[in-house]
Structures are given as C-alpha cells and as structure tokens.
Coordinates of C-alpha atoms in Angstrom, one line a residue:
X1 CA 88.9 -9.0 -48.2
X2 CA 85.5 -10.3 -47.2
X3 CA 85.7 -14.3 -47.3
X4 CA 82.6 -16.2 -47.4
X5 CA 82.6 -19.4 -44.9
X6 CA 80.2 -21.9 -45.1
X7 CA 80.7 -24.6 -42.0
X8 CA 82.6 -21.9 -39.5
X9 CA 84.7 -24.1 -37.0
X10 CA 83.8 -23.4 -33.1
X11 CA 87.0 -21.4 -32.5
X12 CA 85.4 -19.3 -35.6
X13 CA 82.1 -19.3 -34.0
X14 CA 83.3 -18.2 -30.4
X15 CA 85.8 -15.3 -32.6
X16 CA 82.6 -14.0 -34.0
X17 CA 80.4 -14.3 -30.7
X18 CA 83.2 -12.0 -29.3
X19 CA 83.1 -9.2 -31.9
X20 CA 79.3 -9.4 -31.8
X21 CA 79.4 -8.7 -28.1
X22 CA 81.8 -5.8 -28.4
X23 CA 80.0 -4.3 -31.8
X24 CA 76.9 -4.0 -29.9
X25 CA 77.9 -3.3 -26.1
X26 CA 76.1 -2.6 -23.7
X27 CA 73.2 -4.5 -25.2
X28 CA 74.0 -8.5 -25.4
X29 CA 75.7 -9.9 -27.9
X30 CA 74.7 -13.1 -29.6
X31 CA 76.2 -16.4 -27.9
X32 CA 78.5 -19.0 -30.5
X33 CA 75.2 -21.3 -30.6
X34 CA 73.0 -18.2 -31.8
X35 CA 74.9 -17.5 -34.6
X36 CA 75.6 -21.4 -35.7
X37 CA 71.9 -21.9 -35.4
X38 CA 71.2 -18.7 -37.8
X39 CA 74.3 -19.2 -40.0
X40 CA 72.9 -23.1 -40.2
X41 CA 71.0 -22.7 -43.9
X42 CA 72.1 -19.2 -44.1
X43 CA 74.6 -17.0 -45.4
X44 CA 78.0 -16.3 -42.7
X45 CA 80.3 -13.6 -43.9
X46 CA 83.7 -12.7 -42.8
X47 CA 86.2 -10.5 -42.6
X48 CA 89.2 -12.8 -43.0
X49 CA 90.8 -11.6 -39.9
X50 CA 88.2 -11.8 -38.2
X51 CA 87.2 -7.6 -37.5
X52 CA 83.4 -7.9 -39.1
X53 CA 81.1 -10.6 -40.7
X54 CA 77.6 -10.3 -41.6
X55 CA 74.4 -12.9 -41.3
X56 CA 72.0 -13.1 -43.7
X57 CA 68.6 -15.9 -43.4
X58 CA 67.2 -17.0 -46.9
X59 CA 64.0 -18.3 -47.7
X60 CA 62.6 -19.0 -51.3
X61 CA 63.5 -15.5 -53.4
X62 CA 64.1 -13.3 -50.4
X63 CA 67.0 -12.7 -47.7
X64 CA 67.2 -10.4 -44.4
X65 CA 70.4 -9.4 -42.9
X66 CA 69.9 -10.3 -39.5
X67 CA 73.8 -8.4 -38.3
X68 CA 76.3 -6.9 -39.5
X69 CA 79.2 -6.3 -37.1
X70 CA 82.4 -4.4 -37.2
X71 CA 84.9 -4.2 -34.4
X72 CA 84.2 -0.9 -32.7
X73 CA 87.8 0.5 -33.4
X74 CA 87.7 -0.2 -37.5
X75 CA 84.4 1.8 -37.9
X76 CA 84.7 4.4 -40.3
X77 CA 87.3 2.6 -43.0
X78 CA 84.6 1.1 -45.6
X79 CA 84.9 -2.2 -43.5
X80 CA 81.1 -2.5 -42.9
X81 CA 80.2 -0.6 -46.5
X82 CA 82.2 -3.7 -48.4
X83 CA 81.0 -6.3 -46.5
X84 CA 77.2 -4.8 -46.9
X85 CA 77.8 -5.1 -50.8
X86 CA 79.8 -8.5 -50.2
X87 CA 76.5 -9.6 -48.6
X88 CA 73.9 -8.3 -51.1
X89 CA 75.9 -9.9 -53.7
X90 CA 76.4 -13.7 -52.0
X91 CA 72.4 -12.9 -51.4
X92 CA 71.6 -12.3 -54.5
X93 CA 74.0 -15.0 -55.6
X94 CA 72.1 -17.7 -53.7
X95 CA 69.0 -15.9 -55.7
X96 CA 67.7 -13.2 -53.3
X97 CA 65.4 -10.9 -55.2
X98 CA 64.4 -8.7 -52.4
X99 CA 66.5 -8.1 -49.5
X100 CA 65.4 -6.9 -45.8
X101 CA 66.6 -6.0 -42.7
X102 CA 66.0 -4.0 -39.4
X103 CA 67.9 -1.6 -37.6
X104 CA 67.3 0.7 -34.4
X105 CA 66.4 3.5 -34.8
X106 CA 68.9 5.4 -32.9
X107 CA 71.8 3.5 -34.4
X108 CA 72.6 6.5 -36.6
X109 CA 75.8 5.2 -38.4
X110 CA 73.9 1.7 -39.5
X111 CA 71.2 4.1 -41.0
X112 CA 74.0 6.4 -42.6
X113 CA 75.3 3.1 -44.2
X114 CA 72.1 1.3 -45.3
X115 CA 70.8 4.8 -47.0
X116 CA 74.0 5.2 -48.6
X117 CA 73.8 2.1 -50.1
X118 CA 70.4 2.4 -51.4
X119 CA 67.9 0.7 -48.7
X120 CA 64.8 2.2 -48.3
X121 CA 62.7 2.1 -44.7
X122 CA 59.6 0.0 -45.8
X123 CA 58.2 0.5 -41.7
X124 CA 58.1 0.5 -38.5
X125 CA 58.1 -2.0 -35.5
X126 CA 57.6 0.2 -32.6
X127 CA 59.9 -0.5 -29.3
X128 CA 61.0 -3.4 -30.6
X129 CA 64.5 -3.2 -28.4
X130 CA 65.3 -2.7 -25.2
X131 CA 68.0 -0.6 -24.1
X132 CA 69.5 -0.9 -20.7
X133 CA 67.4 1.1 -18.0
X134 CA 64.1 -0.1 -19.9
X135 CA 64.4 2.0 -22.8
X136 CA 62.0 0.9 -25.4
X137 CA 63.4 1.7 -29.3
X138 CA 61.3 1.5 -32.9
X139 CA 63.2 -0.9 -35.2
X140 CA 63.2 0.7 -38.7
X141 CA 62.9 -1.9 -41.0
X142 CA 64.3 -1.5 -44.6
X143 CA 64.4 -2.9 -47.5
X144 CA 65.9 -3.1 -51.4
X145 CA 65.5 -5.1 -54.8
X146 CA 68.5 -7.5 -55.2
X147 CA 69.7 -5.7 -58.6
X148 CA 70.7 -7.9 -61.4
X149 CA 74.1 -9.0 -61.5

C-alpha cells in the first residue's frame, strides 16, 4: 500500500534518507534536509513500511519525478511499478498535465520500468552524473501526458 504523507516527521525523513542512500549506493544518497526541502511544496510518497517512496516537484500544469527508491532487496515485486502509477496519479491529482523526469542512462531496470509504463525519452543531458572513478553518464530525460483520470 503506497500512503501519501504530506508533513513527514524527522524520524520519517531520516527513514527515507537511509533507503535513498542504500537504493542508490555507491553514489550519495540524498541527506534528511534534501528531501524536506524538495518534498516542501511537493509531492512525498511512501511505502507504508517504509521499503520505497517517490518525489515528485510541481509547478503550474506540470510535475517531474525527481526519485523513486526501492530498498535494493524488494526490487523486482511491482513495489517501484505501483508506486510509479501511485505517483502519476497524486500528480495528476494535484493537476499535472505533463509529467517528466530523468534517469541515467546505464540504470537499465529504471528504464525497463519507465518504458513499461509508457514514458517516452524526450532527450538528452550529456554526462550529467558522476560515477565514482570520474565516470561521466548522459541523463535520459523522459517524459508522458498525465492521462485523464
């Protein structure tokens, strides 16, 4: 059950710092204040127990998921898939017509799940991350109307 929580308490905020950290090891994860300050006017959801949540930033009709994490050892259930779709929804929701996001480009499985779920790749951002050792990756950045409800 994906829950959607609007003011997340600091113990929630650390929680999801943590998983954030682990999801996207070795590369750093976002710090408690990173994600308050996004999440502040934004869209924070959860899995109730804590094993994945999602940020999304809104500004007039359009929203970008900024992260979607999943703990590293529930990958592969549908955990990410339903809170993508929990996401879009609360997005389009808030009245998100047109969603966006990026992803790097080698993070095969985000891809996978984004494609399955009908985002196109509007472009290109080229080495946008770093990877330890100095590796410079292209963000893919996608996109998708906000269907009608």
């Amino acid at each position: 059950m994906i829950a959607r929580r609007a003011a997340p308490s600091p113990e929630h905020l650390e929680a999801l710092a943590r998983l954030h950290a682990e999801a996207f090891a070795p590369e750093r994860g976002w710090s408690a204040a990173e994600i308050a300050a996004l999440a502040e006017g934004g869209l924070l959801l959860s899995a109730e127990d804590g094993t994945a949540f999602a940020l999304l930033s809104r500004a007039a009709d359009e929203a970008e998921l900024l992260t979607i994490a999943v703990a590293p050892g529930l990958r592969r259930r549908g955990l990410g898939a339903r809170l993508l779709a929990a996401a879009e929804a609360a997005a389009r929701a808030e009245g998100a017509r047109r969603l966006h996001l990026e992803v790097a480009e080698d993070n095969e499985a985000a891809r996978r799940l984004y494609a399955a779920a009908g985002w196109e790749e509007a472009g290109r951002r080229p080495r946008y991350y770093l990877r330890p050792g100095g590796a410079r990756i292209d963000a893919v950045m996608m996109r998708k109307a906000a269907a009608e409800p």
